[in-house]
Amino acid sequence: MSVGLRICDVSLRDGSHVVRHQFTIEQVVSIGCGLEAAGVHMVEVSHGDGLGGSSLQYGLSRTDELRLIAAARSVLSHAKLAVLLLPGIGTRADLKAARELGADVVRVATHCTEADIAQQHIGLARELGMQVAGFLMMAHMTSPQKLASQARLMESYGAHAVYVTDSAGALTIDGARDRVRALRDALQCEVGFHGHNNLSLAVANTLVAIEEGATWIDAAVRGFGAGAGNTATEVLAAVLDRMGRNPGLDVFKLMDVAEDLVPPIMQKPAIIDRAALTLGYCGVYSSFLRHAERAAERFGADVREILAEVGRRGAVGGQEDMIIEVAFELSQRRSSPG
Amino acid sequence: MASKADSPARVRCAILGSGNIGTDLMAKLLRSRVLELQAMAGIESASAGLARAAEAGIATYSNGIDGLLALNPLPEIVFDATSAQAHRAHAPRLRAARIIAIDLTPAALGEYVVPAVNLDERLDAVNLNLVTCGGQATIPIIAAVNRVAPVEYAEIVATIASASAGPGTRQNIDEFTQTTARGLERLGGARRGKAIIVLNPAEPPIIMRDTVYACFDAGAPHEEIAASISRMVHEIQAYVPGYRLRTEPLFDGDQVTVMLEVEGVGDFLPRYSGNLDIMTAAAVRVGEEVARKLRDTQPEPHPDAGESV
């Protein structure tokens, strides 16, 4: 436990889902400055679905993410600039472009059973001299042992850390503990944890992950992330401080970012409403929420029914098109007799 | 003129690569009335694919392309079902031997071909590339929209079962997205193309599904676009029977969303791996058309073959 905690604030990436990828340069500069001043170790900036995510499938970016990354670079000095990359969506060319603009860290994300599609991207990141974390998404969908063997692959490709990524906010406390422990036992490299608050367990799960040895810790100021939001950075900072484990975060400054800077950008607070709770309850990718809300409106279907059905069909991150199809089918079923 | 009753000799072909794709391709080629499968070559003598080929009475070679180039007579067409890297080495040797290459790898050296879209224009090529599985499934839909209303932007999302994505796909996932995007532009006619691939590990494995988004010129009639898509789907079904729409095309202003799935016929590969089946089915279709063209231009010697045209 000699390695210190590193807090990565993901609001300028995971929060992109909440605002349907409409971030502006001014917003990135505003939140980026606040996070830098508050002592956050890493700030992640990308389209919500990672580099190259701007699309009809996931939502078109209002501002080219490379311009947002460059803007963040101009205000971060102590904090490292991180980007997200999902192989299959973003490419090595996108990573090179982000690196040229000064990205220090990349998190390469795959579904929890598909680590081997990240080999080239992790390898390239190392060649480019970046810090790299593997990001095993929807970690609730596989066992701790299988997750650990996938994490070993990512480590073998060169990852400096591998995350247990609770994309659906569906892990219970034991679920988070067992997975982090399995990775900790299997890996030489560091372990990370990324939580969503759909079951109101984001802080609790993060603490248990830290207890089990996770050192790369994701959070989003004011919980500014998909679904019911991520682990709130200012809350986590306060708790860690009370526990005597504050890794250099300024709790009051984070509160100020959360209360003064974020709300006007965030539009809608991160709350556990019935749709967000359904994500955690049914194990659905958190960023499906806004898409399901829109599809429910377009096809006159119920948002919870859509999410529950998408969960039943075993959708993984990236399958936003299944939301449209399910909503369409539900609307057909409703309009046909019987 | 070859008489219809007396079918001309079939065109000799061979398969390079004895993996899953090569084996599935063999099953399809053995049914062809236009192509005669002469040999299969791999690089491992213990390969299960070579054993299956031998069982089917096909000559097999474990020394790769050398085995095929030593054949007498030489094959006229070689299907390359190896890897992009291997195809880069095979292509010049096949060309030197005046053998037409039909390339199922993502090497993208030759002309891109999607049978329902541009096969007629590419029959003279010496190297024909089948783009990607996602390209075979989605480029025709973009072309169908584009022939009614110019497509400004095309985007496709291919979701395939993890079990049907081999190591080649997994280690070269950028090649899939980049080659498919280029195909959407060059063959589909879109001004700009983007492709995304998602692997889904669900058990039992899911059937390959693709979602196609097209943004077209303002004001184009939706009924004509839908009818054009419907005609295209029928054309594809002629060689990929398990190709179908999951919903009617969904219009939203000047954008259409088409959701489709591809179920394989289950020759050798399981039915869910429509992504692989559509490649082998397209390869056979391309091979047969190339063969007909070869016979048209170099008719087999025939006792009564005058020069009457």
PDB file of N, CA and C in Angstrom, chain B residues 268-303:
ATOM      1  N   PHE B 268     -20.278 -24.597 -42.724  1.00  0.00           N
ATOM      2  CA  PHE B 268     -19.299 -25.131 -41.780  1.00  0.00           C
ATOM      3  C   PHE B 268     -19.345 -24.303 -40.511  1.00  0.00           C
ATOM      4  N   LEU B 269     -19.455 -23.002 -40.684  1.00  0.00           N
ATOM      5  CA  LEU B 269     -19.494 -22.101 -39.542  1.00  0.00           C
ATOM      6  C   LEU B 269     -20.912 -22.077 -38.973  1.00  0.00           C
ATOM      7  N   PRO B 270     -21.023 -21.814 -37.669  1.00  0.00           N
ATOM      8  CA  PRO B 270     -22.362 -21.762 -37.079  1.00  0.00           C
ATOM      9  C   PRO B 270     -23.214 -20.633 -37.672  1.00  0.00           C
ATOM     10  N   ARG B 271     -24.512 -20.799 -37.595  1.00  0.00           N
ATOM     11  CA  ARG B 271     -25.428 -19.876 -38.266  1.00  0.00           C
ATOM     12  C   ARG B 271     -25.327 -18.451 -37.734  1.00  0.00           C
ATOM     13  N   TYR B 272     -24.945 -18.301 -36.447  1.00  0.00           N
ATOM     14  CA  TYR B 272     -24.887 -16.938 -35.923  1.00  0.00           C
ATOM     15  C   TYR B 272     -23.785 -16.113 -36.578  1.00  0.00           C
ATOM     16  N   SER B 273     -22.781 -16.785 -37.121  1.00  0.00           N
ATOM     17  CA  SER B 273     -21.658 -16.021 -37.664  1.00  0.00           C
ATOM     18  C   SER B 273     -21.944 -15.577 -39.096  1.00  0.00           C
ATOM     19  N   GLY B 274     -23.033 -14.855 -39.255  1.00  0.00           N
ATOM     20  CA  GLY B 274     -23.386 -14.305 -40.558  1.00  0.00           C
ATOM     21  C   GLY B 274     -22.297 -13.400 -41.100  1.00  0.00           C
ATOM     22  N   ASN B 275     -21.485 -12.827 -40.202  1.00  0.00           N
ATOM     23  CA  ASN B 275     -20.384 -11.967 -40.628  1.00  0.00           C
ATOM     24  C   ASN B 275     -19.381 -12.735 -41.462  1.00  0.00           C
ATOM     25  N   LEU B 276     -19.190 -14.011 -41.146  1.00  0.00           N
ATOM     26  CA  LEU B 276     -18.243 -14.810 -41.925  1.00  0.00           C
ATOM     27  C   LEU B 276     -18.936 -15.377 -43.162  1.00  0.00           C
ATOM     28  N   ASP B 277     -20.198 -15.780 -42.994  1.00  0.00           N
ATOM     29  CA  ASP B 277     -20.946 -16.361 -44.109  1.00  0.00           C
ATOM     30  C   ASP B 277     -21.104 -15.363 -45.258  1.00  0.00           C
ATOM     31  N   ILE B 278     -21.343 -14.107 -44.916  1.00  0.00           N
ATOM     32  CA  ILE B 278     -21.567 -13.129 -45.995  1.00  0.00           C
ATOM     33  C   ILE B 278     -20.279 -12.927 -46.790  1.00  0.00           C
ATOM     34  N   MET B 279     -19.127 -13.129 -46.148  1.00  0.00           N
ATOM     35  CA  MET B 279     -17.861 -13.014 -46.874  1.00  0.00           C
ATOM     36  C   MET B 279     -17.664 -14.194 -47.813  1.00  0.00           C
ATOM     37  N   THR B 280     -17.911 -15.409 -47.322  1.00  0.00           N
ATOM     38  CA  THR B 280     -17.699 -16.566 -48.201  1.00  0.00           C
ATOM     39  C   THR B 280     -18.748 -16.591 -49.305  1.00  0.00           C
ATOM     40  N   ALA B 281     -19.982 -16.196 -48.978  1.00  0.00           N
ATOM     41  CA  ALA B 281     -21.033 -16.169 -50.007  1.00  0.00           C
ATOM     42  C   ALA B 281     -20.698 -15.130 -51.077  1.00  0.00           C
ATOM     43  N   ALA B 282     -20.222 -13.960 -50.651  1.00  0.00           N
ATOM     44  CA  ALA B 282     -19.856 -12.924 -51.619  1.00  0.00           C
ATOM     45  C   ALA B 282     -18.675 -13.382 -52.466  1.00  0.00           C
ATOM     46  N   ALA B 283     -17.733 -14.085 -51.835  1.00  0.00           N
ATOM     47  CA  ALA B 283     -16.554 -14.563 -52.574  1.00  0.00           C
ATOM     48  C   ALA B 283     -16.970 -15.507 -53.695  1.00  0.00           C
ATOM     49  N   VAL B 284     -17.900 -16.415 -53.380  1.00  0.00           N
ATOM     50  CA  VAL B 284     -18.336 -17.370 -54.400  1.00  0.00           C
ATOM     51  C   VAL B 284     -19.056 -16.627 -55.518  1.00  0.00           C
ATOM     52  N   ARG B 285     -19.899 -15.681 -55.138  1.00  0.00           N
ATOM     53  CA  ARG B 285     -20.630 -14.913 -56.143  1.00  0.00           C
ATOM     54  C   ARG B 285     -19.661 -14.179 -57.080  1.00  0.00           C
ATOM     55  N   VAL B 286     -18.651 -13.560 -56.487  1.00  0.00           N
ATOM     56  CA  VAL B 286     -17.654 -12.847 -57.294  1.00  0.00           C
ATOM     57  C   VAL B 286     -16.910 -13.842 -58.181  1.00  0.00           C
ATOM     58  N   GLY B 287     -16.506 -14.965 -57.571  1.00  0.00           N
ATOM     59  CA  GLY B 287     -15.756 -15.973 -58.328  1.00  0.00           C
ATOM     60  C   GLY B 287     -16.550 -16.488 -59.516  1.00  0.00           C
ATOM     61  N   GLU B 288     -17.835 -16.718 -59.317  1.00  0.00           N
ATOM     62  CA  GLU B 288     -18.652 -17.266 -60.408  1.00  0.00           C
ATOM     63  C   GLU B 288     -18.808 -16.262 -61.550  1.00  0.00           C
ATOM     64  N   GLU B 289     -18.986 -15.008 -61.187  1.00  0.00           N
ATOM     65  CA  GLU B 289     -19.126 -14.002 -62.250  1.00  0.00           C
ATOM     66  C   GLU B 289     -17.817 -13.832 -63.015  1.00  0.00           C
ATOM     67  N   VAL B 290     -16.708 -13.830 -62.281  1.00  0.00           N
ATOM     68  CA  VAL B 290     -15.405 -13.728 -62.932  1.00  0.00           C
ATOM     69  C   VAL B 290     -15.212 -14.929 -63.863  1.00  0.00           C
ATOM     70  N   ALA B 291     -15.622 -16.096 -63.395  1.00  0.00           N
ATOM     71  CA  ALA B 291     -15.468 -17.318 -64.192  1.00  0.00           C
ATOM     72  C   ALA B 291     -16.287 -17.224 -65.479  1.00  0.00           C
ATOM     73  N   ARG B 292     -17.525 -16.740 -65.381  1.00  0.00           N
ATOM     74  CA  ARG B 292     -18.364 -16.611 -66.581  1.00  0.00           C
ATOM     75  C   ARG B 292     -17.709 -15.668 -67.583  1.00  0.00           C
ATOM     76  N   LYS B 293     -17.155 -14.605 -67.031  1.00  0.00           N
ATOM     77  CA  LYS B 293     -16.491 -13.626 -67.894  1.00  0.00           C
ATOM     78  C   LYS B 293     -15.270 -14.255 -68.578  1.00  0.00           C
ATOM     79  N   LEU B 294     -14.512 -15.053 -67.821  1.00  0.00           N
ATOM     80  CA  LEU B 294     -13.343 -15.718 -68.402  1.00  0.00           C
ATOM     81  C   LEU B 294     -13.766 -16.638 -69.537  1.00  0.00           C
ATOM     82  N   ARG B 295     -14.844 -17.378 -69.332  1.00  0.00           N
ATOM     83  CA  ARG B 295     -15.289 -18.312 -70.357  1.00  0.00           C
ATOM     84  C   ARG B 295     -15.841 -17.577 -71.575  1.00  0.00           C
ATOM     85  N   ASP B 296     -16.435 -16.412 -71.312  1.00  0.00           N
ATOM     86  CA  ASP B 296     -16.961 -15.628 -72.432  1.00  0.00           C
ATOM     87  C   ASP B 296     -15.832 -15.121 -73.309  1.00  0.00           C
ATOM     88  N   THR B 297     -14.729 -14.701 -72.663  1.00  0.00           N
ATOM     89  CA  THR B 297     -13.657 -14.108 -73.444  1.00  0.00           C
ATOM     90  C   THR B 297     -12.668 -15.136 -73.973  1.00  0.00           C
ATOM     91  N   GLN B 298     -12.532 -16.271 -73.257  1.00  0.00           N
ATOM     92  CA  GLN B 298     -11.644 -17.328 -73.765  1.00  0.00           C
ATOM     93  C   GLN B 298     -12.441 -18.611 -73.809  1.00  0.00           C
ATOM     94  N   PRO B 299     -13.260 -18.777 -74.838  1.00  0.00           N
ATOM     95  CA  PRO B 299     -14.121 -19.963 -74.846  1.00  0.00           C
ATOM     96  C   PRO B 299     -13.284 -21.241 -74.881  1.00  0.00           C
ATOM     97  N   GLU B 300     -13.787 -22.238 -74.200  1.00  0.00           N
ATOM     98  CA  GLU B 300     -13.135 -23.545 -74.235  1.00  0.00           C
ATOM     99  C   GLU B 300     -13.146 -24.042 -75.678  1.00  0.00           C
ATOM    100  N   PRO B 301     -12.094 -24.751 -76.090  1.00  0.00           N
ATOM    101  CA  PRO B 301     -12.089 -25.296 -77.452  1.00  0.00           C
ATOM    102  C   PRO B 301     -13.331 -26.164 -77.667  1.00  0.00           C
ATOM    103  N   HIS B 302     -13.965 -25.979 -78.779  1.00  0.00           N
ATOM    104  CA  HIS B 302     -15.195 -26.709 -79.061  1.00  0.00           C
ATOM    105  C   HIS B 302     -15.170 -27.066 -80.535  1.00  0.00           C
ATOM    106  N   PRO B 303     -15.508 -28.296 -80.888  1.00  0.00           N
ATOM    107  CA  PRO B 303     -15.395 -28.716 -82.290  1.00  0.00           C
ATOM    108  C   PRO B 303     -16.065 -27.742 -83.256  1.00  0.00           C
TER     109      PRO B 303
END
